[in-house]
Coordinates of C-alpha atoms in Angstrom, one line a residue:
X1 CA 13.2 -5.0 23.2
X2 CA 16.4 -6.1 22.0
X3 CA 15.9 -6.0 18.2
X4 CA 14.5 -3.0 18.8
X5 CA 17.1 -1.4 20.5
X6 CA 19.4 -3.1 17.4
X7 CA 17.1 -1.3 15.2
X8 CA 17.6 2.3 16.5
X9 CA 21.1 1.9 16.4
X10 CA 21.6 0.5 13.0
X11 CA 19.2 3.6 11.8
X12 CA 21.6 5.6 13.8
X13 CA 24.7 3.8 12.0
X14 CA 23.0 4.6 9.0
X15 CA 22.5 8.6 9.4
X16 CA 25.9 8.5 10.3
X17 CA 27.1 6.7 6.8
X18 CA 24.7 8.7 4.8
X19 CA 26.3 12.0 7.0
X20 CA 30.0 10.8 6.0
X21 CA 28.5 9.6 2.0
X22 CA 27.3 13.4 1.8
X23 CA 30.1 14.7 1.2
X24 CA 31.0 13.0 -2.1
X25 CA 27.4 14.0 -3.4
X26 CA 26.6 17.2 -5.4
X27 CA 25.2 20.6 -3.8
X28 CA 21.6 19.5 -5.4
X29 CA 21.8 15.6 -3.9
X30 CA 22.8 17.4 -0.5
X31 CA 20.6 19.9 -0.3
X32 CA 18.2 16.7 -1.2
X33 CA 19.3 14.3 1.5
X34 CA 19.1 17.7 4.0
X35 CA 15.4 18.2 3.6
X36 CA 14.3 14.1 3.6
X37 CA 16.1 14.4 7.1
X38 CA 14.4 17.9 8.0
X39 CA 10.4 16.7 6.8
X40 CA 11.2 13.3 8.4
X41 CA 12.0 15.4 12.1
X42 CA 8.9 17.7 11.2
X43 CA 6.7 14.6 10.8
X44 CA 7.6 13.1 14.0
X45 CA 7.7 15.7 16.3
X46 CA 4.4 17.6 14.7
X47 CA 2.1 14.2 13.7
X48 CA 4.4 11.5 15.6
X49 CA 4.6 9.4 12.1
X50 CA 8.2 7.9 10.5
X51 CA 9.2 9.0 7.6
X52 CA 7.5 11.1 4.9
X53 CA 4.5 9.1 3.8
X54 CA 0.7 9.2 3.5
X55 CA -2.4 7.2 2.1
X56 CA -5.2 9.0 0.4
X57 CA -7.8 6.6 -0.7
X58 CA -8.1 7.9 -4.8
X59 CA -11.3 5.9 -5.0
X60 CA -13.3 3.2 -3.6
X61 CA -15.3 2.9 -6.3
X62 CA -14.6 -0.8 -8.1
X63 CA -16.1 -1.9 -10.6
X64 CA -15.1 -5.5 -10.3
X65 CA -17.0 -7.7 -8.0
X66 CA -14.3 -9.8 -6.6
X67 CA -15.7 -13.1 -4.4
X68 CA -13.4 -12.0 -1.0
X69 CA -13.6 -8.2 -1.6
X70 CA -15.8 -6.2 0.7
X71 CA -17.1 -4.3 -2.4
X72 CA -18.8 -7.8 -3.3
X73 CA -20.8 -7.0 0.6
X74 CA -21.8 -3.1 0.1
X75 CA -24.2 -3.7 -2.9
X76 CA -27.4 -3.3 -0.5
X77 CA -26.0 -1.2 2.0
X78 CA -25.7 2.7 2.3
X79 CA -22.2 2.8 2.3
X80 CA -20.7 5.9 0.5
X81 CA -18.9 5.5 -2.3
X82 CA -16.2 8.6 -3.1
X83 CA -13.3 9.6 -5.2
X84 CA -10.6 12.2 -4.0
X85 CA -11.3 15.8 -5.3
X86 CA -8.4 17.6 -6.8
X87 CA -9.2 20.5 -4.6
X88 CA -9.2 18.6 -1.4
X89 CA -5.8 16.8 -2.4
X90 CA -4.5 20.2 -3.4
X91 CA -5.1 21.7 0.1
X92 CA -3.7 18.9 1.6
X93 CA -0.6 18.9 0.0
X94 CA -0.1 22.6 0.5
X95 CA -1.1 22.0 3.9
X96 CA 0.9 19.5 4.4
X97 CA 4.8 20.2 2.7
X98 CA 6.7 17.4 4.5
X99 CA 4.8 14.4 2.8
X100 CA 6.6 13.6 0.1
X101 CA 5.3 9.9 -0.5
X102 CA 1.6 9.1 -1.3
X103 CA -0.3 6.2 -1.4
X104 CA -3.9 6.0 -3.8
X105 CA -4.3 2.6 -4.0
X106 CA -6.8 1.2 -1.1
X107 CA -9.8 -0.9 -1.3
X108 CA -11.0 0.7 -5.3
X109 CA -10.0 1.3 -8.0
X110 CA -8.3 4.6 -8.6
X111 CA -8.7 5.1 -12.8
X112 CA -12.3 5.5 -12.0
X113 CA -11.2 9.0 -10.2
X114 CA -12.5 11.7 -12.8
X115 CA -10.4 13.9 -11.6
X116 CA -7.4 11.6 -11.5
X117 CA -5.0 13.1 -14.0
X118 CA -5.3 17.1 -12.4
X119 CA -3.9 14.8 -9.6
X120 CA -1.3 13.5 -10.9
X121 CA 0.0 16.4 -12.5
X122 CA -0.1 18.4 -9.4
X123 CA 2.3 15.9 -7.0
X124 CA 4.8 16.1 -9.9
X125 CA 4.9 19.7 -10.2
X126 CA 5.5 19.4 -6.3
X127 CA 7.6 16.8 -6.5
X128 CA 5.5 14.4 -4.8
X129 CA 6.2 10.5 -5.1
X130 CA 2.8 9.1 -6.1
X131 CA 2.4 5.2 -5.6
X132 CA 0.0 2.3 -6.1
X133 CA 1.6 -0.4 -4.2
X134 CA -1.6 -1.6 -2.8
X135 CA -3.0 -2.2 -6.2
X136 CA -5.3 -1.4 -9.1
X137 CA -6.9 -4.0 -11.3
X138 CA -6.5 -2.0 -14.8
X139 CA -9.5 -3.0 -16.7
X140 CA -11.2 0.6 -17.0
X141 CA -8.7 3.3 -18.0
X142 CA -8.1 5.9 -21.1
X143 CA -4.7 5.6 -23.1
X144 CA -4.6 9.3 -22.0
X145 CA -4.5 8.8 -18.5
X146 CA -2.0 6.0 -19.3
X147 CA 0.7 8.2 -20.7
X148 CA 0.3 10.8 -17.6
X149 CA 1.5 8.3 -15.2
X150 CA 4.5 8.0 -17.6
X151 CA 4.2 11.5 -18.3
X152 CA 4.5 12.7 -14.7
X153 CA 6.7 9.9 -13.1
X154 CA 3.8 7.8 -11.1
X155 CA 7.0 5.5 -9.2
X156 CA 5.4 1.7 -8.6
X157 CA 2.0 0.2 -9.6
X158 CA 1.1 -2.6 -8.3
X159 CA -1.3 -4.4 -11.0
X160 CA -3.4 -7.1 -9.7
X161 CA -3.5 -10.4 -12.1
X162 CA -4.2 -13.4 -10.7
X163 CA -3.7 -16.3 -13.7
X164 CA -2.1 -16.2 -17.0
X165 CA -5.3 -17.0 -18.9
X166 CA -8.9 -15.1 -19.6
X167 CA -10.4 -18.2 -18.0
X168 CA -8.6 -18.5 -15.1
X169 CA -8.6 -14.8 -14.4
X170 CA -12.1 -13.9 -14.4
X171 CA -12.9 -16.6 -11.9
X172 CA -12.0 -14.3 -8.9
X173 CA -11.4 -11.2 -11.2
X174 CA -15.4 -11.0 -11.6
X175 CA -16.2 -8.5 -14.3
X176 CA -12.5 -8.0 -15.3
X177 CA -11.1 -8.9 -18.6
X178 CA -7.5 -10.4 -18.8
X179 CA -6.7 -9.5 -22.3
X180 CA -7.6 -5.5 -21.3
X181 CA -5.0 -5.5 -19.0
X182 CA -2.3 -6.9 -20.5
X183 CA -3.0 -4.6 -23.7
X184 CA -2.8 -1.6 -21.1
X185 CA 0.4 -2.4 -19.5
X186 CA 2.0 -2.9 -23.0
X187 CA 0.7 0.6 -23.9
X188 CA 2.3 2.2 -20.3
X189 CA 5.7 0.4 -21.8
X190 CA 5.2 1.8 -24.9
X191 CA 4.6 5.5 -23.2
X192 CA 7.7 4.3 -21.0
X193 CA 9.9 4.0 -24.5
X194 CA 9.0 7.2 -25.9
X195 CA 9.4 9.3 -22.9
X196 CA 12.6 7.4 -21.8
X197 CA 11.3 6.7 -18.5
X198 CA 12.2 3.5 -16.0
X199 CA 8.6 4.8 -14.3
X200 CA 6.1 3.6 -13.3
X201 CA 7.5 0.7 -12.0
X202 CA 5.0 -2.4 -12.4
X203 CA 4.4 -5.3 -10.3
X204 CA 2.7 -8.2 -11.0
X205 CA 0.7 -9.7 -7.8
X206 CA -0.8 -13.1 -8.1
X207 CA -2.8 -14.2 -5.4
X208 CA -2.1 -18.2 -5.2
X209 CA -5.5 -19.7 -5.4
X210 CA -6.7 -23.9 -6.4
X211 CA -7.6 -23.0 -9.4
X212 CA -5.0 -20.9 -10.9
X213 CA -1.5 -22.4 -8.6
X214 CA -0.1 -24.3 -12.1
X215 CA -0.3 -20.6 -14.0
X216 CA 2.5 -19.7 -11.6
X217 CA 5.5 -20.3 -14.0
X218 CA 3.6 -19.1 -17.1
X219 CA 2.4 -15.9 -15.4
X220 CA 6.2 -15.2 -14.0
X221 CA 7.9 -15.9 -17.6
X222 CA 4.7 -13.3 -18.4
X223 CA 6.0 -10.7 -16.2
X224 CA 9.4 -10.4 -17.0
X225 CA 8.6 -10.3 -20.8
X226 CA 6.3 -7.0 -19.8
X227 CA 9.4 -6.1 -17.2
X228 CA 7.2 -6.3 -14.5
X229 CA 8.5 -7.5 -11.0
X230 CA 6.5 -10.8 -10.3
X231 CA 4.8 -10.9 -6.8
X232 CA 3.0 -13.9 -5.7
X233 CA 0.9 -14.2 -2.6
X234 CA -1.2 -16.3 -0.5
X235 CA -5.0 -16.0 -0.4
X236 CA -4.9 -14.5 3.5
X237 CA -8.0 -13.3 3.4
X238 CA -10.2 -16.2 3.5
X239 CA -8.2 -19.7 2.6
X240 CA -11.0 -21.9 2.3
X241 CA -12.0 -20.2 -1.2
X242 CA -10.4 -22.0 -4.2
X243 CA -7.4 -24.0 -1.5
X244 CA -4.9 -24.4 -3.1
X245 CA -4.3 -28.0 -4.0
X246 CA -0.3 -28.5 -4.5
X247 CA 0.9 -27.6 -1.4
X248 CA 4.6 -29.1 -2.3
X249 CA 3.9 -27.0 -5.8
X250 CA 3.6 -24.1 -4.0
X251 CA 6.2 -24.1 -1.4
X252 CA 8.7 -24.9 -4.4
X253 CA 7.4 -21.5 -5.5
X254 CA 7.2 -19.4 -2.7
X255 CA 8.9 -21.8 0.0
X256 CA 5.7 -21.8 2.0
X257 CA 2.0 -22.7 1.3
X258 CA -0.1 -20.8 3.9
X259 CA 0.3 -17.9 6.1
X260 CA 0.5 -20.1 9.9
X261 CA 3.3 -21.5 7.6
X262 CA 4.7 -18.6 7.3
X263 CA 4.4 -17.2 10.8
X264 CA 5.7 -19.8 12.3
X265 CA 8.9 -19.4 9.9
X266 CA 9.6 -16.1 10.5
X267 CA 7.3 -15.3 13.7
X268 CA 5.5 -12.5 12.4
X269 CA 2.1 -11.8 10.6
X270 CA 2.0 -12.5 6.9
X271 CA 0.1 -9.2 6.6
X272 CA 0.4 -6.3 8.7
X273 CA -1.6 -3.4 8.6
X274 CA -1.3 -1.9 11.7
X275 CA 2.1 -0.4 11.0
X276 CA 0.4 2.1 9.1
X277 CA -0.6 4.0 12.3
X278 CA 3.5 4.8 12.4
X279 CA 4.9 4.7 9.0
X280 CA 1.8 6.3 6.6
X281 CA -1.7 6.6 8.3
X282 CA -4.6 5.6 6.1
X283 CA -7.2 8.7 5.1
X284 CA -10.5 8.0 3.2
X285 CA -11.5 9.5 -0.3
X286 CA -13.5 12.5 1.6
X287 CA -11.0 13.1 4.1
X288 CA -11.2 10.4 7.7
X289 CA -8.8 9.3 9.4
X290 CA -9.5 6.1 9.0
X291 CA -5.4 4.5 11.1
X292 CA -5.5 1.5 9.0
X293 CA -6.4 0.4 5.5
X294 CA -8.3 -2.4 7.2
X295 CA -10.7 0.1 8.7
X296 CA -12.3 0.7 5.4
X297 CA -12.8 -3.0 4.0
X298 CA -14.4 -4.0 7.3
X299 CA -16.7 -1.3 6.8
X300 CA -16.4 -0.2 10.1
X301 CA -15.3 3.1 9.0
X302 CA -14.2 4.0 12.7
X303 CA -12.7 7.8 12.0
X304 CA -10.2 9.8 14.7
X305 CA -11.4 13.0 12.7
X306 CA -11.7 14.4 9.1
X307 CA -8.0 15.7 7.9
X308 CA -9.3 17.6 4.9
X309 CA -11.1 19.8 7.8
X310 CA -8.6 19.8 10.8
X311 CA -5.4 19.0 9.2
X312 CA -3.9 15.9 10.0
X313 CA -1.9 17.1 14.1
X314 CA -5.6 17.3 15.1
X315 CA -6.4 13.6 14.4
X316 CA -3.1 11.9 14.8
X317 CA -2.5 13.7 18.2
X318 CA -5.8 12.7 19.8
X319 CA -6.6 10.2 22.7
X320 CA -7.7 7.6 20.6
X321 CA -4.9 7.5 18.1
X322 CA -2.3 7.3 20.4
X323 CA -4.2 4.8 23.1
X324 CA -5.1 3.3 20.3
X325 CA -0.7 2.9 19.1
X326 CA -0.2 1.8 22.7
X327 CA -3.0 -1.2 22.7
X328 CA -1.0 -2.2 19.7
X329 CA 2.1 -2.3 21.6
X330 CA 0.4 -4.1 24.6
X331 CA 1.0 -1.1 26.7
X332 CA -2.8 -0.6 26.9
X333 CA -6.1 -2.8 27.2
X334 CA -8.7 -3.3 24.3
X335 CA -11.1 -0.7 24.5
X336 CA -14.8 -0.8 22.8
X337 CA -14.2 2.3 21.3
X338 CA -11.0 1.4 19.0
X339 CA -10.8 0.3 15.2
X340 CA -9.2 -3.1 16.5
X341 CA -11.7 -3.8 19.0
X342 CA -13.2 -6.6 15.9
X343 CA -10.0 -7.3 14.3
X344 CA -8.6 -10.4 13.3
X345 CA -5.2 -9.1 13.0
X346 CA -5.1 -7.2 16.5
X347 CA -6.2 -11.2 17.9
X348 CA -3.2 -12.6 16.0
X349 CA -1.0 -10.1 17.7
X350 CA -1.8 -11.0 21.3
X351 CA -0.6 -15.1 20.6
X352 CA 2.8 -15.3 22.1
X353 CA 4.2 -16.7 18.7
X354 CA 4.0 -13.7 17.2
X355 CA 6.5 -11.0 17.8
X356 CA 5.7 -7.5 17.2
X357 CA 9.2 -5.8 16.3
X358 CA 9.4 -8.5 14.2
X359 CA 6.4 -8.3 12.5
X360 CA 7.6 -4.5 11.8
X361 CA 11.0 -5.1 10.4
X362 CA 9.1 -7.4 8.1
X363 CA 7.2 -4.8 6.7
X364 CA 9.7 -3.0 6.0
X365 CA 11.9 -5.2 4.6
X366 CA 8.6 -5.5 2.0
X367 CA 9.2 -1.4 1.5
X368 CA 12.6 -0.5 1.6

């Protein structure tokens, strides 16, 4: 309660220095600041969410067939697969004025959106930040779809590379070819030249696995040739495929080499989904409120209402979305009925080594 209290008064601390920095800012970066302040009181008092952002699920079509992935476990099922339709993302944004950050990136891949571009295009002409922080594996995409996220000022792209060779790569990046998407990040830089243009920002994620842990060095020096941010990670979602072996190696890297590692250093969750129900809700391809982007790659698909239908108060304001904010804040029980009820996260969240506030200033250390 403490660092949360510390919290609310160093945001209030900070309104008041952005208050007093206003007035050496021009009428255009002031009138600026003035509506982030008015769509961030809209959002909380209309939708109870912090801040101005949103996750629309482009695609979760993949066509990589990655070992961990729940895409690899939907190949016999009758799971539908979807892609975001201009029109609906259209109506939302109209709809929906005070969003002004967007994330596509979920579970798929969103290049293999048709309609991809006519999106694009449409958040810039309303100045919508578009983002792709979760990640896209950049194997199947046209050099003119390439120069519209240059074009139109997509801000970060997360691309997902794990090794610094063909070989290495394809072992968990089934399907995907390294070479591809190396030659497609050098073409975005070249679009980035010629329209003098810092965006979109890339990132380089390397998920630290046994049999690619020695590329780390090589893949870094990699990154910042292609002036990509480099952003290794652990394998959290199952660490008894491809262990890593160097466990000195890697902590030299990363300064620790598993998750319990790291959340007993900083007593929090290494990843942290559940943050989304407060700071930018996850919503399917076709419109459900799906809370958390672990909803989707459980495949339990648990929905508090279809947004592209009802708008988004309808959903976000019902009895299960907020019991379902208080359960995660131990104010309320587990109930049957909830996305968390078979979650592996909401389990780590009731030990008494992890701390919740914690676990959210983490995440948005990651953000900010």
């Amino acid at each position: 309660m403490r660092k949360a209290i510390n919290l609310l008064q160093n945001f209030t601390q900070n309104v008041k220095n952005a208050v007093r920095i206003a007035k050496f800012l021009s009428i255009e970066h002031r009138v600026n600041v003035f509506i982030l302040i008015k769509d961030c009181f809209v959002n909380y008092l209309k939708y109870r969410i912090i801040g101005t952002s949103i996750r629309i699920d482009a695609s979760n079509i993949c066509q990589l067939r990655c070992p961990l992935c729940w895409q690899s476990r939907v190949e016999n099922t009758t799971f539908k697969r979807a892609y975001l339709k201009f029109d609906d993302f259209k109506k939302f944004i109209d709809n929906h004025p005070t969003f002004k950050n967007i994330e596509l990136s979920d579970n798929g891949e969103i290049f293999l959106n048709p309609e991809l571009k006519s999106i694009i295009k449409y958040a810039y002409e309303r100045k919508i930040n578009l983002k792709a922080r979760n990640g896209v594996n950049l194997n199947t995409v046209s050099e003119e779809v390439l120069e519209c996220l240059v074009k139109y000022k997509f801000k970060v792209m997360l691309v997902s590379i794990d090794g610094a060779t063909n070989e290495s790569y394809q072992i968990y990046r089934r399907g995907g070819n390294f070479g591809k998407v190396i030659e497609n990040i050098k073409k975005i830089n070249y679009f980035k030249h010629e329209y003098n243009t810092e965006f979109p920002r890339l990132i380089w994620q390397f998920i630290i696995f046994g049999h690619n842990e020695k590329e780390l060095p090589v893949a870094r020096e990699m990154a910042k040739k292609l002036n990509m941010r480099f952003s290794p990670i652990l394998n959290y979602f199952d660490p008894s495929y491809s262990p890593v072996k160097d466990r000195e190696f890697i902590r030299k890297e990363i300064k620790y080499a598993s998750c319990r590692e790291y959340e007993n250093m900083n007593k929090s969750l290494y990843v942290f989904p559940c943050q989304q129900l407060w700071f930018s809700p996850q919503i399917s391809p076709d419109g459900e409120m799906l809370g958390c982007c672990d909803n989707n790659s459980r495949l339990a698909m648990f929905t508090f209402g279809n947004v592209f239908r009802s708008g988004l108060k309808k959903p976000l304001r019902s009895e299960k979305f907020i019991y379902t904010k208080k359960m995660l804040l131990g104010k309320k029980s587990l109930r049957e009925d909830t996305l968390c009820f078979s979650c592996e996260t909401y389990q780590k969240l009731q030990s008494p080594k992890i701390n919740l506030v914690t676990s959210f200033l983490e995440i948005l250390k990651r953000f900010i």
